[in-house]
CSV table of C-alpha atoms in Angstrom, one decimal:
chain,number,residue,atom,x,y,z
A,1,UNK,CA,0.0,0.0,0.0
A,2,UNK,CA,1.6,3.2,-1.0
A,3,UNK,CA,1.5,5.7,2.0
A,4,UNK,CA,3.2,9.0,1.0
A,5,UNK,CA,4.1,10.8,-2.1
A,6,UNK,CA,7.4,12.7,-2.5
A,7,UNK,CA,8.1,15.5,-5.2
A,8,UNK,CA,10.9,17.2,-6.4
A,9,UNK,CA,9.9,20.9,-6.6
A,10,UNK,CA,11.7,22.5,-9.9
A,11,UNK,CA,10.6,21.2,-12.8
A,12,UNK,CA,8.5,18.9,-11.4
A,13,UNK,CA,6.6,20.8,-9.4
A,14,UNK,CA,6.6,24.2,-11.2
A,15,UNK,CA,7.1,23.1,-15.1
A,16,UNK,CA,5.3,19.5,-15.8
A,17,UNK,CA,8.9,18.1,-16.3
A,18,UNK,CA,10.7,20.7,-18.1
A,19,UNK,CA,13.8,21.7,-15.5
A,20,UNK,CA,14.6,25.4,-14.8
A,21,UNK,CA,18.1,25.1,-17.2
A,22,UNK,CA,15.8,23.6,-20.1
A,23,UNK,CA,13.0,26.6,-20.1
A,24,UNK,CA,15.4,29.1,-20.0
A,25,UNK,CA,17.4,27.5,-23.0
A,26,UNK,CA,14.7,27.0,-25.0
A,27,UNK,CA,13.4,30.8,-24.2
A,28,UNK,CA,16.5,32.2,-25.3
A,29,UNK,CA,17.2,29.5,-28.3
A,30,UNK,CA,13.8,31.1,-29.5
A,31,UNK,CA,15.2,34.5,-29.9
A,32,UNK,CA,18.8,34.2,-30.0
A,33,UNK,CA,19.3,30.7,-32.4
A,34,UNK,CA,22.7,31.8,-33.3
A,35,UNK,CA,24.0,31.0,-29.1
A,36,UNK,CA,25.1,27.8,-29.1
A,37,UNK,CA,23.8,24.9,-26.1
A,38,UNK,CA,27.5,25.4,-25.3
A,39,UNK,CA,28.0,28.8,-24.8
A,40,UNK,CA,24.5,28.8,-22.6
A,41,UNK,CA,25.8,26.0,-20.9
A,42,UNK,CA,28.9,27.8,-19.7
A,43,UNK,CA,27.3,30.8,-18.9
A,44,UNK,CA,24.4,29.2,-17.1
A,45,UNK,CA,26.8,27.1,-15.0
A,46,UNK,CA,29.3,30.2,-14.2
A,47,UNK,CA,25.7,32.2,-12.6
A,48,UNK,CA,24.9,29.3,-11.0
A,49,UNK,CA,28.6,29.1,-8.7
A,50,UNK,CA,28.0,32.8,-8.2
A,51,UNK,CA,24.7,32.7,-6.7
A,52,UNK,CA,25.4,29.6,-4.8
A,53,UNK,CA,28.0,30.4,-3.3
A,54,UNK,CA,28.0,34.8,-3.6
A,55,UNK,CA,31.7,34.7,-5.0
A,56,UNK,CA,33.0,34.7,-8.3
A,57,UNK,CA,33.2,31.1,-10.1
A,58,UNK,CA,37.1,31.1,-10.2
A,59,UNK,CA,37.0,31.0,-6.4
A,60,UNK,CA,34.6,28.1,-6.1
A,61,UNK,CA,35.7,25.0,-5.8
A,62,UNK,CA,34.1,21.6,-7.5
A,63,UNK,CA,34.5,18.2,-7.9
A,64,UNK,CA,34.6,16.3,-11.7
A,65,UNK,CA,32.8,19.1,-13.2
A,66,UNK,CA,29.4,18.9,-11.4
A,67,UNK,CA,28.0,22.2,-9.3
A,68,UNK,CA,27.4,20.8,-5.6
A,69,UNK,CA,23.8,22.9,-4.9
A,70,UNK,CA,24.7,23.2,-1.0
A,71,UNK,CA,24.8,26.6,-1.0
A,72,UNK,CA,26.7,29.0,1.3
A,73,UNK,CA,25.1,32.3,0.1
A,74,UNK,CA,22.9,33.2,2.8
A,75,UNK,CA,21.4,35.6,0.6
A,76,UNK,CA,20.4,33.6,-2.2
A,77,UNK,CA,18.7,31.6,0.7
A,78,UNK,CA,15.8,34.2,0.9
A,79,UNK,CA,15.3,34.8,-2.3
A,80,UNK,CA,11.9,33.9,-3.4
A,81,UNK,CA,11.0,32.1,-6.5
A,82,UNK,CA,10.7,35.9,-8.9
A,83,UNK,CA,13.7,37.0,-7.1
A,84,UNK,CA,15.7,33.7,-7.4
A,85,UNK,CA,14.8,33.8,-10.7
A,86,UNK,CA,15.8,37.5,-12.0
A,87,UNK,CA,19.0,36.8,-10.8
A,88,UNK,CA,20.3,33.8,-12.4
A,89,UNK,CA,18.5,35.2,-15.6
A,90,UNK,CA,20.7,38.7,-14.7
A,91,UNK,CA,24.2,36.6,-14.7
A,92,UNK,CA,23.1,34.2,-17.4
A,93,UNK,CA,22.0,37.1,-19.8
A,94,UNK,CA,24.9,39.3,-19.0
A,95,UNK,CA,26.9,36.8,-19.8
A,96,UNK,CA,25.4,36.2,-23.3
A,97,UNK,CA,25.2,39.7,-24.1
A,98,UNK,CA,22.0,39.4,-24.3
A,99,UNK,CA,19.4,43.0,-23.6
A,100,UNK,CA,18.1,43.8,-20.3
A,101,UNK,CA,14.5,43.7,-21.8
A,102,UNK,CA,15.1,40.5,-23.0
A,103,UNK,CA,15.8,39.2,-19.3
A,104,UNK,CA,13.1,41.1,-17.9
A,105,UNK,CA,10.4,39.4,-20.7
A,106,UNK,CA,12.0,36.3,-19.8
A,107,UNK,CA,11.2,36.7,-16.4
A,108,UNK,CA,7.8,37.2,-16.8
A,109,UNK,CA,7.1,34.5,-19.1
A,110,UNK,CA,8.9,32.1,-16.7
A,111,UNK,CA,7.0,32.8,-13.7
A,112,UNK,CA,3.6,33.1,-15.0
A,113,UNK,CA,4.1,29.5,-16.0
A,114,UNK,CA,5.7,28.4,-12.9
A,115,UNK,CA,2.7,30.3,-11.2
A,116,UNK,CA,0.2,28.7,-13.2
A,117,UNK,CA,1.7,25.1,-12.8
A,118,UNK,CA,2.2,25.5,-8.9
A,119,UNK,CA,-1.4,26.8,-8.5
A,120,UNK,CA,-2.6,24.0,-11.0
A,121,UNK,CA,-0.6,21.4,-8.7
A,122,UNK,CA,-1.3,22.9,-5.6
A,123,UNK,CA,-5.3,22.4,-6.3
A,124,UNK,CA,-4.6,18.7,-7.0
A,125,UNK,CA,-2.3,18.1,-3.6
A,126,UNK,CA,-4.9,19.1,-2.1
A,127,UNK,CA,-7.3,16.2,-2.9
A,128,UNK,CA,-5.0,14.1,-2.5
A,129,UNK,CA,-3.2,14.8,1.3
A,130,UNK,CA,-6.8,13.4,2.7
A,131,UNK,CA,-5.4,9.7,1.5
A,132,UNK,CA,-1.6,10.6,1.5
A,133,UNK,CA,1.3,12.0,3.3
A,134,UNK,CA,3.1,14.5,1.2
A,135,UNK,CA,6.4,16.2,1.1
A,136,UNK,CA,9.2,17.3,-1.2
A,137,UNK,CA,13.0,17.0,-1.6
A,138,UNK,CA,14.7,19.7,-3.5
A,139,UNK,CA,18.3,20.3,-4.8
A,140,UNK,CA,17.9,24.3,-4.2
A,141,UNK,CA,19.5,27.3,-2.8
A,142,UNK,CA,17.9,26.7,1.0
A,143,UNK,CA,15.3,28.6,-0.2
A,144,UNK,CA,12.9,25.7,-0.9
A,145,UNK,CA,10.5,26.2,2.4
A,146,UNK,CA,9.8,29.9,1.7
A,147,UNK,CA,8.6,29.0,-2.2
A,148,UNK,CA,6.3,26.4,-0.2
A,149,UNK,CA,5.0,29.1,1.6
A,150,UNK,CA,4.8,32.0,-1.1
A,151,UNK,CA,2.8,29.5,-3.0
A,152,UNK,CA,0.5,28.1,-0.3
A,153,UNK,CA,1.8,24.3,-0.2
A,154,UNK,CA,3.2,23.9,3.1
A,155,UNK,CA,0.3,23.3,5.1
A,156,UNK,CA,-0.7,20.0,2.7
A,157,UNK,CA,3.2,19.0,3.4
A,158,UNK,CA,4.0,16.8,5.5
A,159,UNK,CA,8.1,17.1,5.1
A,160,UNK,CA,10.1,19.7,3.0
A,161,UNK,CA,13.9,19.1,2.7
A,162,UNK,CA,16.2,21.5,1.0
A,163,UNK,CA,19.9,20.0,0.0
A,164,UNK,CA,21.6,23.7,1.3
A,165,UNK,CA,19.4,23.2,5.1
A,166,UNK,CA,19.8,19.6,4.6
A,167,UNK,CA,23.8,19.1,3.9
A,168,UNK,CA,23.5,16.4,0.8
A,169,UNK,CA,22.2,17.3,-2.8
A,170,UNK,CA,20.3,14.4,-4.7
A,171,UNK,CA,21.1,11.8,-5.9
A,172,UNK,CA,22.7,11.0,-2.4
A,173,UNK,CA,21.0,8.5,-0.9
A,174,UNK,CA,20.8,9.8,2.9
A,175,UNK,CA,18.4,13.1,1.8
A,176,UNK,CA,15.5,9.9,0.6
A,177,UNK,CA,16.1,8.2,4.0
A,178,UNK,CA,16.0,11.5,5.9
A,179,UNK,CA,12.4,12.1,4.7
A,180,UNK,CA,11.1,8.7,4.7
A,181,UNK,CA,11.9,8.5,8.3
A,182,UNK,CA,10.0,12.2,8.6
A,183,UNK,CA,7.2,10.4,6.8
A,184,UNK,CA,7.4,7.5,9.0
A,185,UNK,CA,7.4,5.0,6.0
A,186,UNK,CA,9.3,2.4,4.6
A,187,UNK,CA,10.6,2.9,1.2
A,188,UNK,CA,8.5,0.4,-0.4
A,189,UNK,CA,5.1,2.9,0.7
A,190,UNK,CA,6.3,5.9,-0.4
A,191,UNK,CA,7.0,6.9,-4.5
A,192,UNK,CA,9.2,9.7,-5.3
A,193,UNK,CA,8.2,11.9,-8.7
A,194,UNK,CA,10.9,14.1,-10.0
A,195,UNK,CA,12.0,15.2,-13.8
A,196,UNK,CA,16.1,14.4,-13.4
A,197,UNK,CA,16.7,10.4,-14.4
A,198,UNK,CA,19.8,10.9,-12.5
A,199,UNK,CA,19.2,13.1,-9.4
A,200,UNK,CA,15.7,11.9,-8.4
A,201,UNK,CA,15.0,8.5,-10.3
A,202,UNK,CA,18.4,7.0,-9.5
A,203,UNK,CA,18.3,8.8,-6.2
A,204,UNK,CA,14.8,7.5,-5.2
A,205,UNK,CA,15.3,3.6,-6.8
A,206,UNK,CA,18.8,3.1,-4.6
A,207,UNK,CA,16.8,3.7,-1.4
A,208,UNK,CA,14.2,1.4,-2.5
A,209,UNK,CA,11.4,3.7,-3.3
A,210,UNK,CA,8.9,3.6,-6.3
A,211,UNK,CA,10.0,6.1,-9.1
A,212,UNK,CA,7.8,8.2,-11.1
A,213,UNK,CA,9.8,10.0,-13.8
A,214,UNK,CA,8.1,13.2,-15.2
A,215,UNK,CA,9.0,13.3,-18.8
A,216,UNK,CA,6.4,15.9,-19.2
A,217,UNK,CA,6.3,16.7,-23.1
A,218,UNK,CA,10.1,16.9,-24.5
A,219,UNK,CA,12.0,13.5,-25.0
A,220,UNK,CA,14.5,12.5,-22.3
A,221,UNK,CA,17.6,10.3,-22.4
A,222,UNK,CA,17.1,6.9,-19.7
A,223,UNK,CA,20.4,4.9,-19.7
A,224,UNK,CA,18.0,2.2,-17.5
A,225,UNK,CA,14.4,1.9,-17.7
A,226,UNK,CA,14.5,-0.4,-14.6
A,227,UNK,CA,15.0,2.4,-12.8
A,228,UNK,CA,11.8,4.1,-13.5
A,229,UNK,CA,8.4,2.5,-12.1
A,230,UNK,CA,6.1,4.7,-14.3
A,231,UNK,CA,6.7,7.6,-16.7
A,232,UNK,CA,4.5,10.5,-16.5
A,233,UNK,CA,3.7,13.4,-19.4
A,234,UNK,CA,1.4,15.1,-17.0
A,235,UNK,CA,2.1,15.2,-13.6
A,236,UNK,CA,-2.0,14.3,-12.5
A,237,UNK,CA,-1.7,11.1,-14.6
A,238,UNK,CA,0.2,10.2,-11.4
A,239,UNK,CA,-3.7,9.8,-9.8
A,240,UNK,CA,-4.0,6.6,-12.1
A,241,UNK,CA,-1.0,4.8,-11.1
A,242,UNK,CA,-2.2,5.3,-7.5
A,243,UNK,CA,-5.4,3.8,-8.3
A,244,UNK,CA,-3.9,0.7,-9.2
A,245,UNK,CA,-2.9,0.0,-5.8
C-alpha cells in the first residue's frame, strides 16, 4: 500500500517536467538561435557558482565538473522564486550579451508559467493529502521552504527538505532516508516523482522507493528503464498509477 508521495519541486513541481536550465534555453534559443547549447551552458553554470556560493566562479571549488547545490550564500537563501529567478537570468543574460529587456520578458514569461503550474498542482495536492502524506525534496538554494510558503503548499506537506538546510544534494542517498523517516514510512510505501533520471530517479530507486519519472512533453535520455516504475507526461496522470494500488 503506497503511504506517501514525494516530489521534487523544480521542474516537477513548477514546469510539468521541463527543469529550470531547459526553459530558460529554450526561451533564449527562440530569440537568440545563433547562441550555441555550449556557450548557454557555460554561462548558465558560471551564474549558478556565483549565486550559490555569492563569490565569483574562479574561487569556487568543485568536484569532476558537477555544481554541488549546498549553498553558502545566505542571501540567495531568501530569495523567493521571482527574485531567485531575475537573478540567475541577470548573470546568465549578461553573460550572453543578451538586452536587459530581453531578461526582464524572460522573467515574466517564466513565472507566469511556474505560477500557473504551482497553482494548478497545488489544487490537485490538495485532494490528494486526505489519503496521503506528502512532502518534497529539492536540490535548491535553501530557499525551498519559503517558495512552499509563497505558494501556499506547506500546510498539505508533511516534510520539505532543502539539499543547502539539509547538507547532501540528490542523488545522495541519505536526503531519501531522511524524509522517509520524517514520513514514517518504509521505502517500499512511499514513490518519489521528479524530472532528473539521474538526481531523483536514481536517487529515489537506490533507497528502494517507487520512481515516477516526469518526462512531461520533450523527450529525455534513460540509460535504464528499470530504474523508473512509471513515466509520467502530466504530472496528475500520477492519480491513475495510484489507483492501481
Amino acid at each position: 500500500m503506497i503511504q506517501a508521495l514525494v516530489f521534487d519541486f523544480g521542474g516537477t513541481l513548477d514546469g510539468n517536467g521541463i527543469h529550470w536550465l531547459e526553459r530558460t534555453y529554450q526561451f533564449i534559443h527562440r530569440h537568440h538561435p545563433e547562441i550555441t547549447r555550449e556557450a548557454f551552458d557555460v554561462a548558465d553554470r558560471e551564474t549558478i557558482l556565483e549565486f550559490a556560493f555569492g563569490k565569483s566562479p574562479d574561487e569556487v571549488s568543485y568536484q569532476d565538473g558537477t555544481i554541488g547545490l549546498v549553498a553558502t550564500n545566505v542571501k540567495a537563501a531568501n530569495y523567493t522564486l521571482r527574485e531567485t529567478v531575475d537573478a540567475i537570468a541577470t548573470g546568465i543574460f549578461n553573460r550572453l550579451n543578451l538586452t536587459q529587456q530581453l531578461k526582464d520578458e524572460y522573467v515574466e514569461w517564466f513565472c507566469k508559467g511556474a505560477s500557473e503550474h504551482l497553482t494548478e498542482n497545488r489544487a490537485w495536492l490538495e485532494k490528494l493529502c486526505n489519503n496521503y502524506k506528502l512532502g518534497v525534496i529539492s536540490n535548491n538554494f535553501g530557499n525551498t521552504r519559503g517558495w512552499c510558503d509563497e505558494y501556499n503548499l506547506t500546510s498539505l506537506l508533511d516534510v520539505i527538505i532543502d539539499s543547502t538546510v539539509f547538507g547532501k544534494i540528490k542523488p545522495d542517498p541519505s536526503i531519501f532516508e531522511a524524509a522517509l523517516s520524517e514520513l514514517g514510512v518504509n521505502p517500499e510505501e512511499a514513490i518519489y516523482v521528479g524530472d532528473s533520471y539521474t538526481a531523483d530517479m536514481i536517487g529515489a530507486k537506490r533507497v528502494g522507493m517507487w520512481t515516477a519519472w516526469m518526462i512531461g512533453n520533450q523527450p529525455k535520455e534513460c540509460l535504464d528503464l528499470s530504474v523508473v516504475d512509471i513515466q509520467l507526461t502530466h504530472l496528475h496522470e500520477l492519480t491513475d498509477f495510484l489507483s492501481t494500488f
